[in-house]
CSV table of C-alpha atoms in Angstrom, one decimal:
chain,number,residue,atom,x,y,z
A,27,MET,CA,19.9,44.7,-6.2
A,28,PRO,CA,23.8,45.6,-6.0
A,29,PRO,CA,24.8,49.2,-6.5
A,30,THR,CA,25.7,50.1,-10.3
A,31,ALA,CA,29.6,50.3,-10.5
A,32,PRO,CA,30.6,54.1,-11.7
A,33,PRO,CA,31.6,55.0,-14.9
A,34,ILE,CA,35.6,55.0,-15.9
A,35,CYS,CA,37.5,56.9,-18.5
A,36,SER,CA,38.2,54.5,-21.4
A,37,LEU,CA,41.9,55.9,-21.5
A,38,CYS,CA,43.3,56.2,-17.6
A,39,GLN,CA,40.6,54.2,-16.2
A,40,ARG,CA,39.8,56.4,-13.4
A,41,PRO,CA,36.2,57.0,-12.1
A,42,LEU,CA,34.1,59.7,-14.1
A,43,ALA,CA,31.6,61.7,-12.4
A,44,ALA,CA,28.1,61.6,-13.7
A,45,GLY,CA,27.3,64.1,-16.6
A,46,VAL,CA,30.7,65.3,-17.2
A,47,ALA,CA,32.0,65.8,-20.9
A,48,PHE,CA,35.9,65.1,-20.3
A,49,CYS,CA,37.7,63.3,-17.9
A,50,THR,CA,38.9,65.4,-15.0
A,51,THR,CA,42.2,63.7,-14.7
A,52,CYS,CA,43.3,63.0,-18.5
A,53,GLY,CA,40.8,65.2,-20.0
A,54,THR,CA,39.7,62.4,-22.6
A,55,PRO,CA,36.3,63.1,-24.1
A,56,VAL,CA,33.4,61.4,-22.5
A,57,ALA,CA,31.6,59.1,-25.1
A,58,ALA,CA,28.1,60.6,-26.3
A,59,PRO,CA,25.0,58.4,-25.1
A,60,LEU,CA,24.6,55.6,-27.6
A,61,GLN,CA,21.5,56.0,-29.7
A,62,PRO,CA,19.2,53.0,-29.9
A,63,HIS,CA,19.7,53.0,-33.4
A,64,ASP,CA,23.4,53.5,-33.7
A,65,GLY,CA,25.4,51.1,-36.0
A,66,ILE,CA,27.7,48.9,-33.9
A,67,HIS,CA,30.8,47.4,-35.8
A,68,VAL,CA,32.1,44.4,-34.2
A,69,SER,CA,34.8,41.8,-35.2
A,70,GLY,CA,34.2,38.1,-34.5
A,71,GLY,CA,37.3,35.8,-33.4
A,72,ARG,CA,36.5,33.9,-36.8
A,73,ARG,CA,35.5,35.1,-40.2
A,74,VAL,CA,31.9,34.8,-40.7
A,75,ARG,CA,31.6,33.2,-44.4
A,76,VAL,CA,28.3,32.5,-46.1
A,77,ASP,CA,28.1,30.6,-49.2
A,78,ALA,CA,24.9,29.6,-51.1
A,79,GLU,CA,23.8,26.9,-49.0
A,80,SER,CA,25.4,26.9,-45.7
A,81,VAL,CA,27.0,29.2,-43.0
A,82,SER,CA,29.1,28.0,-40.0
A,83,LEU,CA,27.2,27.8,-36.6
A,84,GLU,CA,30.8,28.4,-34.8
A,85,SER,CA,31.4,31.9,-36.7
A,86,ILE,CA,28.3,33.0,-35.7
A,87,GLN,CA,28.5,32.0,-32.1
A,88,SER,CA,32.2,33.9,-32.2
A,89,LEU,CA,30.3,37.0,-33.7
A,90,VAL,CA,27.7,36.7,-30.8
A,91,VAL,CA,30.4,36.4,-27.9
A,92,ALA,CA,32.0,39.5,-29.7
A,93,SER,CA,29.0,41.5,-29.4
A,94,MET,CA,28.4,40.6,-26.0
A,95,ALA,CA,31.9,42.0,-25.3
A,96,TRP,CA,31.3,45.0,-27.0
A,97,TRP,CA,27.9,45.6,-24.8
A,98,GLN,CA,30.1,44.6,-21.6
A,99,GLN,CA,32.3,47.9,-22.4
A,100,GLN,CA,28.8,49.8,-22.5
A,101,LEU,CA,27.9,49.0,-19.1
A,102,GLN,CA,30.6,51.2,-17.9
A,103,HIS,CA,29.1,54.5,-19.8
A,104,THR,CA,28.5,57.6,-17.9
A,105,ASP,CA,24.8,57.6,-19.7
A,106,ALA,CA,22.5,55.7,-17.4
A,107,LEU,CA,20.1,54.7,-20.6
A,108,THR,CA,23.1,53.4,-22.4
A,109,ARG,CA,23.8,51.1,-19.5
A,110,GLN,CA,20.5,49.8,-19.4
A,111,ASN,CA,20.4,49.2,-23.3
A,112,ALA,CA,23.7,47.4,-22.3
A,113,ALA,CA,22.3,45.1,-19.9
A,114,GLU,CA,19.2,44.3,-22.0
A,115,ALA,CA,21.5,43.5,-25.1
A,116,ILE,CA,23.5,41.3,-23.3
A,117,GLN,CA,20.5,39.3,-21.9
A,118,GLN,CA,19.2,39.1,-25.3
A,119,LEU,CA,22.7,37.9,-26.7
A,120,SER,CA,22.9,35.8,-24.0
A,121,GLN,CA,19.6,33.6,-25.0
A,122,ILE,CA,21.1,33.4,-28.4
A,123,LEU,CA,24.5,32.3,-27.8
A,124,ALA,CA,22.8,29.3,-25.5
A,125,SER,CA,20.8,28.4,-28.5
A,126,LEU,CA,23.7,28.2,-30.7
A,127,SER,CA,26.0,26.4,-28.1
A,128,GLN,CA,23.2,23.8,-27.6
A,129,GLN,CA,23.5,23.2,-31.3
A,130,LEU,CA,27.4,23.0,-31.4
A,131,ALA,CA,27.2,20.4,-28.3
A,132,GLN,CA,24.8,18.3,-30.4
A,133,GLY,CA,27.6,18.3,-33.1
A,134,ARG,CA,25.8,21.1,-35.7
A,135,ASP,CA,28.4,23.3,-37.3
A,136,VAL,CA,28.0,23.7,-40.9
A,137,VAL,CA,24.0,24.5,-41.1
A,138,LYS,CA,21.9,24.4,-44.3
A,139,ILE,CA,20.6,27.8,-44.9
A,140,THR,CA,16.6,27.9,-44.6
A,141,THR,CA,16.1,31.1,-46.2
A,142,ARG,CA,18.3,32.5,-49.2
A,143,LEU,CA,18.2,35.3,-51.6
A,144,PRO,CA,16.7,34.6,-54.7
A,145,GLN,CA,19.1,33.5,-57.6
A,146,VAL,CA,20.3,36.2,-60.0
A,147,ARG,CA,18.6,36.6,-63.3
A,148,ARG,CA,19.4,33.6,-65.7
A,149,TYR,CA,17.3,34.8,-68.6
A,150,PRO,CA,18.4,37.9,-70.0
A,151,GLN,CA,16.5,37.7,-73.1
A,152,HIS,CA,13.0,39.7,-72.6
A,153,CYS,CA,9.9,38.3,-74.4
A,154,ALA,CA,8.4,41.5,-76.4
A,155,ARG,CA,4.8,40.0,-75.4
A,156,CYS,CA,4.8,39.0,-71.9
A,157,GLY,CA,8.3,40.4,-70.7
A,158,ALA,CA,9.1,37.0,-69.3
A,159,GLY,CA,12.8,36.4,-69.2
A,160,ASN,CA,14.2,33.5,-71.6
A,161,ARG,CA,17.9,32.4,-72.1
A,162,GLU,CA,19.7,34.3,-74.7
A,163,GLU,CA,19.5,31.4,-77.7
A,164,ALA,CA,15.9,30.7,-76.8
A,165,ARG,CA,13.6,30.6,-79.9
A,166,PHE,CA,10.4,30.6,-78.0
A,167,CYS,CA,9.2,32.2,-74.9
A,168,ARG,CA,9.1,29.8,-71.9
A,169,VAL,CA,6.2,31.4,-70.4
A,170,CYS,CA,3.5,32.3,-73.1
A,171,GLY,CA,5.4,30.5,-76.1
A,172,ALA,CA,5.6,33.7,-78.5
A,173,THR,CA,8.2,33.5,-81.2
A,174,LEU,CA,11.4,35.4,-79.9
A,175,ALA,CA,12.7,38.0,-82.8
A,176,PRO,CA,16.4,37.9,-83.2
A,177,VAL,CA,16.3,41.6,-82.7
A,178,ALA,CA,15.1,40.9,-79.1
A,179,ARG,CA,18.1,38.7,-78.3
A,180,ARG,CA,20.8,41.0,-78.1
A,181,ARG,CA,20.0,44.8,-77.5
A,182,PRO,CA,22.7,47.1,-78.7
A,183,THR,CA,24.5,48.8,-75.7
A,184,ASP,CA,23.8,52.1,-77.4
A,185,SER,CA,20.3,51.5,-77.4
A,186,LEU,CA,19.7,52.1,-73.7
A,187,SER,CA,19.9,55.2,-71.6
A,188,VAL,CA,20.6,55.5,-67.8
A,189,SER,CA,18.7,57.9,-65.9
A,190,ILE,CA,19.8,58.6,-62.4
A,191,ALA,CA,18.4,60.0,-59.1
A,192,ALA,CA,19.5,60.2,-55.4
A,193,CYS,CA,18.4,61.8,-52.1
A,194,THR,CA,18.8,61.6,-48.4
A,195,ASP,CA,17.0,62.4,-45.1
A,196,VAL,CA,18.2,62.9,-41.7
A,197,GLY,CA,15.2,60.8,-40.6
A,198,ARG,CA,12.5,61.8,-37.6
A,199,ARG,CA,14.8,60.6,-34.6
A,200,ARG,CA,18.3,61.8,-35.5
A,201,SER,CA,19.9,65.3,-35.5
A,202,VAL,CA,22.8,64.5,-37.8
A,203,ASN,CA,22.6,62.8,-41.2
A,204,GLN,CA,25.6,60.3,-41.6
A,205,ASP,CA,24.3,58.9,-45.2
A,206,VAL,CA,26.1,59.8,-48.1
A,207,VAL,CA,24.7,59.5,-51.4
A,208,GLN,CA,26.0,59.8,-54.9
A,209,ALA,CA,24.8,59.3,-58.5
A,210,GLU,CA,26.7,60.3,-61.6
A,211,HIS,CA,27.7,59.6,-65.2
A,212,LEU,CA,31.5,59.5,-65.8
A,213,THR,CA,33.4,59.5,-69.1
A,214,SER,CA,37.0,58.0,-69.7
A,215,LEU,CA,39.9,59.9,-71.3
A,216,HIS,CA,39.0,57.1,-74.2
A,217,GLY,CA,35.4,58.3,-74.3
A,218,ASP,CA,34.0,55.2,-72.6
A,219,THR,CA,31.0,56.0,-70.3
A,220,LEU,CA,29.7,54.8,-67.1
A,221,THR,CA,27.7,55.5,-64.4
A,222,LEU,CA,28.4,55.5,-60.8
A,223,LEU,CA,26.2,54.9,-57.6
A,224,ILE,CA,27.3,55.2,-54.0
A,225,VAL,CA,25.7,54.6,-50.7
A,226,ALA,CA,27.7,55.2,-47.4
A,227,ASP,CA,26.3,54.6,-44.0
A,228,GLY,CA,28.2,56.1,-41.4
A,229,MET,CA,28.4,55.1,-37.7
A,230,GLY,CA,30.4,57.0,-34.7
A,231,GLY,CA,29.4,59.4,-32.2
A,232,GLY,CA,29.2,63.4,-32.9
A,233,GLN,CA,30.4,63.9,-36.6
A,234,ALA,CA,32.8,60.9,-36.7
A,235,GLY,CA,30.2,59.0,-38.8
A,236,ASP,CA,29.5,61.8,-41.1
A,237,THR,CA,33.3,62.3,-41.7
A,238,ALA,CA,33.7,58.5,-42.3
A,239,SER,CA,31.0,58.0,-45.2
A,240,VAL,CA,32.1,61.4,-46.7
A,241,LEU,CA,35.6,60.2,-46.7
A,242,ALA,CA,34.8,56.6,-47.8
A,243,ALA,CA,32.4,57.8,-50.8
A,244,GLY,CA,35.1,60.5,-52.1
A,245,THR,CA,37.9,58.2,-52.1
A,246,VAL,CA,36.2,55.3,-53.9
A,247,ARG,CA,35.3,57.9,-56.5
A,248,ALA,CA,38.6,59.3,-56.9
A,249,GLU,CA,40.1,56.0,-57.0
A,250,LEU,CA,37.8,54.7,-59.9
A,251,LEU,CA,38.4,58.2,-61.9
A,252,VAL,CA,42.2,57.5,-61.8
A,253,GLN,CA,41.4,54.0,-63.0
A,254,LEU,CA,39.1,55.5,-65.9
A,255,THR,CA,42.2,57.3,-67.3
A,256,GLN,CA,43.4,54.0,-68.6
A,257,GLY,CA,40.1,52.9,-69.8
A,258,LEU,CA,37.6,50.6,-68.5
A,259,PRO,CA,38.4,47.1,-67.1
A,260,ALA,CA,37.7,44.7,-69.9
A,261,SER,CA,35.8,41.7,-67.9
A,262,ASP,CA,33.9,41.2,-64.8
A,263,ALA,CA,36.9,39.9,-62.9
A,264,ALA,CA,38.8,43.2,-63.8
A,265,TRP,CA,35.9,45.1,-62.5
A,266,HIS,CA,35.9,43.3,-59.1
A,267,THR,CA,39.4,43.9,-58.7
A,268,ALA,CA,39.2,47.6,-59.7
A,269,LEU,CA,36.2,48.1,-57.2
A,270,SER,CA,37.7,45.9,-54.7
A,271,THR,CA,40.8,48.1,-54.7
A,272,ALA,CA,38.8,51.3,-54.5
A,273,VAL,CA,37.1,50.2,-51.5
A,274,GLN,CA,40.3,49.2,-49.7
A,275,ALA,CA,41.5,52.5,-50.4
A,276,ALA,CA,38.6,54.0,-48.8
A,277,ASN,CA,38.9,51.6,-45.8
A,278,THR,CA,42.7,52.5,-45.1
A,279,GLN,CA,41.7,56.0,-45.2
A,280,VAL,CA,38.9,55.9,-42.8
A,281,TYR,CA,41.0,53.4,-40.7
A,282,GLN,CA,44.1,55.8,-40.6
A,283,MET,CA,42.0,59.0,-39.4
A,284,ALA,CA,40.1,56.7,-36.6
A,285,GLN,CA,43.4,55.7,-35.4
A,286,SER,CA,45.3,59.1,-35.4
A,287,GLU,CA,42.7,61.5,-34.3
A,288,PRO,CA,41.0,60.9,-31.0
A,289,ARG,CA,37.7,62.6,-32.1
A,290,TYR,CA,37.4,60.2,-34.8
A,291,ALA,CA,38.1,57.0,-32.7
A,292,GLY,CA,35.7,54.1,-33.5
A,293,MET,CA,34.2,55.6,-36.7
A,294,GLY,CA,33.3,53.7,-39.6
A,295,THR,CA,30.8,53.4,-42.4
A,296,THR,CA,29.0,51.0,-44.6
A,297,LEU,CA,29.7,51.3,-48.3
A,298,THR,CA,27.7,50.0,-51.4
A,299,VAL,CA,29.2,50.8,-55.2
A,300,ALA,CA,27.6,50.2,-58.2
A,301,VAL,CA,28.7,50.7,-61.5
A,302,LEU,CA,26.7,50.7,-64.8
A,303,SER,CA,28.7,49.9,-67.8
A,304,GLY,CA,27.0,48.9,-70.9
A,305,GLN,CA,24.6,46.2,-70.4
A,306,ARG,CA,26.5,45.0,-67.2
A,307,LEU,CA,26.1,45.9,-63.4
A,308,HIS,CA,29.1,45.6,-61.2
A,309,LEU,CA,28.9,45.6,-57.4
A,310,ALA,CA,31.2,46.2,-54.4
A,311,HIS,CA,29.4,45.8,-50.8
A,312,VAL,CA,30.7,46.1,-47.3
A,313,GLY,CA,28.1,46.3,-44.5
A,314,ASP,CA,24.2,46.4,-44.2
A,315,SER,CA,23.4,48.9,-46.8
A,316,ARG,CA,21.7,47.3,-50.0
A,317,ALA,CA,21.7,47.2,-53.5
A,318,TYR,CA,18.4,45.7,-55.3
A,319,LEU,CA,17.4,45.0,-59.1
A,320,CYS,CA,14.0,45.8,-60.0
A,321,ASN,CA,12.0,45.5,-62.9
A,322,GLN,CA,8.1,46.1,-63.7
A,323,ALA,CA,7.9,42.9,-66.1
A,324,GLY,CA,9.5,40.8,-63.5
A,325,ILE,CA,13.2,39.5,-62.9
A,326,ALA,CA,13.4,36.1,-64.2
A,327,ASP,CA,14.2,33.3,-61.7
A,328,GLU,CA,15.3,30.0,-62.0
A,329,LEU,CA,13.6,29.0,-58.9
A,330,GLN,CA,10.5,30.4,-59.7
A,331,PRO,CA,8.4,28.2,-62.3
A,332,PRO,CA,6.7,29.7,-65.1
A,333,HIS,CA,2.8,30.0,-64.7
A,334,THR,CA,2.8,29.7,-61.0
A,335,HIS,CA,3.9,32.7,-59.4
A,336,PRO,CA,3.6,36.4,-60.0
A,337,PRO,CA,6.8,37.6,-61.7
A,338,THR,CA,9.3,38.8,-58.9
A,339,GLN,CA,9.5,42.5,-59.5
A,340,ILE,CA,12.3,42.9,-56.7
A,341,VAL,CA,15.5,41.1,-55.9
A,342,GLN,CA,18.1,42.2,-53.2
A,343,LEU,CA,21.4,41.7,-54.8
A,344,THR,CA,23.7,42.1,-51.7
A,345,VAL,CA,24.1,40.2,-48.4
A,346,ASP,CA,23.6,42.0,-45.2
A,347,HIS,CA,26.8,41.8,-43.2
A,348,SER,CA,24.8,41.6,-40.0
A,349,LEU,CA,24.1,39.4,-36.9
A,350,VAL,CA,20.6,39.1,-37.4
A,351,ALA,CA,20.9,38.3,-41.2
A,352,ARG,CA,22.8,35.1,-40.3
A,353,LEU,CA,20.3,34.2,-37.7
A,354,VAL,CA,17.8,34.4,-40.3
A,355,ASP,CA,19.7,32.0,-42.6
A,356,ILE,CA,19.9,29.2,-39.8
A,357,GLY,CA,16.2,29.8,-38.9
A,358,GLN,CA,16.7,31.3,-35.5
A,359,LEU,CA,14.7,34.5,-36.9
A,360,THR,CA,12.0,35.0,-39.0
A,361,PRO,CA,12.9,38.0,-42.0
A,362,ALA,CA,10.1,39.9,-40.3
A,363,ALA,CA,11.3,39.3,-36.7
A,364,ALA,CA,14.9,40.5,-38.0
A,365,ARG,CA,13.7,43.9,-39.4
A,366,THR,CA,12.8,45.0,-35.8
A,367,HIS,CA,15.2,42.9,-33.6
A,368,PRO,CA,17.0,44.8,-31.0
A,369,GLN,CA,20.1,43.8,-32.4
A,370,ARG,CA,19.8,44.4,-35.9
A,371,ASN,CA,22.5,47.4,-35.8
A,372,ILE,CA,24.9,44.8,-35.3
A,373,ILE,CA,27.3,44.5,-38.2
A,374,TYR,CA,30.5,42.3,-38.6
A,375,ARG,CA,31.9,44.2,-41.4
A,376,ALA,CA,32.5,48.0,-42.1
A,377,LEU,CA,35.2,50.3,-43.3
A,378,GLY,CA,37.4,51.8,-40.6
A,379,GLY,CA,37.4,49.0,-38.2
A,380,GLN,CA,40.5,47.2,-39.5
A,381,ALA,CA,43.4,47.8,-41.5
A,382,GLN,CA,42.2,45.2,-44.3
A,383,ILE,CA,38.4,44.8,-45.0
A,384,GLU,CA,36.8,41.9,-47.0
A,385,VAL,CA,34.9,43.1,-50.1
A,386,ASP,CA,31.8,41.5,-51.6
A,387,THR,CA,31.7,41.8,-55.3
A,388,GLN,CA,29.4,40.5,-58.2
A,389,SER,CA,28.2,41.5,-61.6
A,390,HIS,CA,25.1,40.9,-63.4
A,391,ALA,CA,23.4,41.7,-66.9
A,392,LEU,CA,21.2,44.2,-67.2
A,393,SER,CA,18.1,45.0,-69.7
A,394,HIS,CA,15.8,47.5,-70.7
A,395,GLY,CA,13.3,48.5,-67.9
A,396,ASP,CA,15.8,47.6,-65.3
A,397,LEU,CA,16.3,49.9,-62.2
A,398,VAL,CA,19.2,49.4,-59.8
A,399,LEU,CA,18.3,50.6,-56.2
A,400,LEU,CA,20.7,51.5,-53.4
A,401,CYS,CA,19.9,52.4,-50.0
A,402,SER,CA,21.2,52.3,-46.5
A,403,ASP,CA,19.3,50.4,-43.8
A,404,GLY,CA,17.3,53.3,-42.7
A,405,LEU,CA,15.0,52.2,-45.8
A,406,PRO,CA,14.6,48.6,-45.4
A,407,ILE,CA,13.9,48.6,-41.8
A,408,HIS,CA,10.7,50.3,-42.1
A,409,VAL,CA,9.7,49.5,-45.6
A,410,GLU,CA,9.4,45.7,-46.9
A,411,ASP,CA,10.7,44.9,-50.4
A,412,HIS,CA,7.4,44.4,-52.0
A,413,GLN,CA,6.5,47.9,-51.0
A,414,LEU,CA,10.0,49.2,-52.2
A,415,ALA,CA,9.0,47.8,-55.5
A,416,GLU,CA,5.7,49.3,-55.5
A,417,LEU,CA,7.5,52.7,-54.7
A,418,VAL,CA,10.0,52.6,-57.3
A,419,LEU,CA,8.4,50.8,-60.3
A,420,THR,CA,6.0,54.0,-61.2
A,421,THR,CA,6.2,56.3,-64.0
A,422,GLN,CA,7.0,59.4,-61.9
A,423,PRO,CA,10.2,60.9,-62.4
A,424,LEU,CA,13.2,58.9,-60.5
A,425,ALA,CA,13.7,62.0,-58.2
A,426,ALA,CA,10.3,61.7,-57.1
A,427,ARG,CA,10.4,58.0,-56.6
A,428,CYS,CA,13.4,58.6,-54.2
A,429,GLN,CA,11.4,61.1,-52.2
A,430,ALA,CA,8.4,58.6,-51.8
A,431,CYS,CA,10.8,55.9,-50.6
A,432,ILE,CA,12.0,58.4,-47.8
A,433,ALA,CA,8.5,59.7,-46.9
A,434,ALA,CA,7.4,55.8,-46.7
A,435,ALA,CA,10.3,55.3,-44.2
A,436,ASN,CA,9.4,58.5,-42.2
A,437,ALA,CA,5.5,57.6,-42.1
A,438,GLN,CA,6.9,54.3,-40.3
A,439,GLY,CA,8.9,56.0,-37.8
A,440,GLY,CA,12.2,57.5,-39.6
A,441,SER,CA,14.2,56.0,-36.7
A,442,ASP,CA,17.3,56.4,-38.8
A,443,ASN,CA,19.1,58.5,-41.6
A,444,ILE,CA,17.7,57.4,-45.0
A,445,GLY,CA,19.7,57.2,-48.2
A,446,VAL,CA,18.1,56.2,-51.6
A,447,VAL,CA,19.9,56.2,-55.2
A,448,LEU,CA,18.3,55.1,-58.4
A,449,ALA,CA,19.4,54.2,-61.9
A,450,GLN,CA,16.9,53.1,-64.3
A,451,LEU,CA,17.6,51.6,-68.3
A,452,THR,CA,15.3,52.8,-71.0
A,453,PRO,CA,15.5,53.0,-74.7
A,454,THR,CA,17.4,55.7,-76.1
A,455,GLY,CA,15.0,58.9,-76.1
A,456,THR,CA,12.7,57.9,-73.4
A,457,ALA,CA,15.0,58.3,-70.2
């Protein structure tokens, strides 16, 4: 076996002695050993785009190549375990790249997605008898046939209250908590009220990831407060613009700090923001933290035939901006395998890596009993969706449900920080 090349300084490219904290030539800090579950943000040569039915193999191939290039750099790390992890990662990614290249050689590029998230609720009107969703103007329940009273067709906005809770935990294998969670009610100068939910999962050595997530969450909140001085956005499209602007401002802050201070070089963060305003949910999302919609009575889905299956109680609303998520899309991995795949921490979109960031935005109708769950990836890598539904759709106080989620993730290993935010809509007086 050929001798391993000595590690080199990332700035002056001079050889480094084993175990040193700083380069003896230029004084640059030596990177800390990479932890197995640290987030890795890479930017492929081609933007990864996913629509409702297909994804480009060439864009995924570009992402894999960029991931391999990142791991190639880690082969020069001073830490032996990091170099070993890099060699194993390159081997794993090489196998994925070979499969993608073979498919592209056969003329395949745009590939139909084999598994996709359930459709968003199309039936917002709930039946008082069975709880099933129906179209707004329906006279009879599509599931049980009960007559739908006119009062059930449109619940007034002021008849619902929103209760909130948020908590975070360092997990069982980390020494620093880089997750930030936030849940609060805000009021504009005009008296409009809304609920703001935030989850940010920082990445970067030392305190860099912690700094990135705190900075991103604080910037988004500050930007939205400024916008509230002018009243609430009047439409879904206006909300999307407002949220995108706030997230872009957060990205600018993180990016500029990462570029200007060596100790923060390479830092970044995911960011998922939810605003509950009236009976609408507005989301902005970057990275692999998640937003879910849950309801004990079930979330109506046009893909779910009535009388055939039990009602879906939890739906993931956001799309993970990760390599393994795209491999699941094209049938290269199963969802179960993706949860434990060695390269599951590679994400292709995060705040702080580039001057401009692409932000996913969406809006959904809300009904009584709906529960919005935001979480960092430290929760779903250990707890499956159906288990999440069981944990959050209980009669316990919301704070206790948050803690139950954290306890479940820690019981399964707690390999990462865990952040959980909950918001539930209930009739006024019962929140």
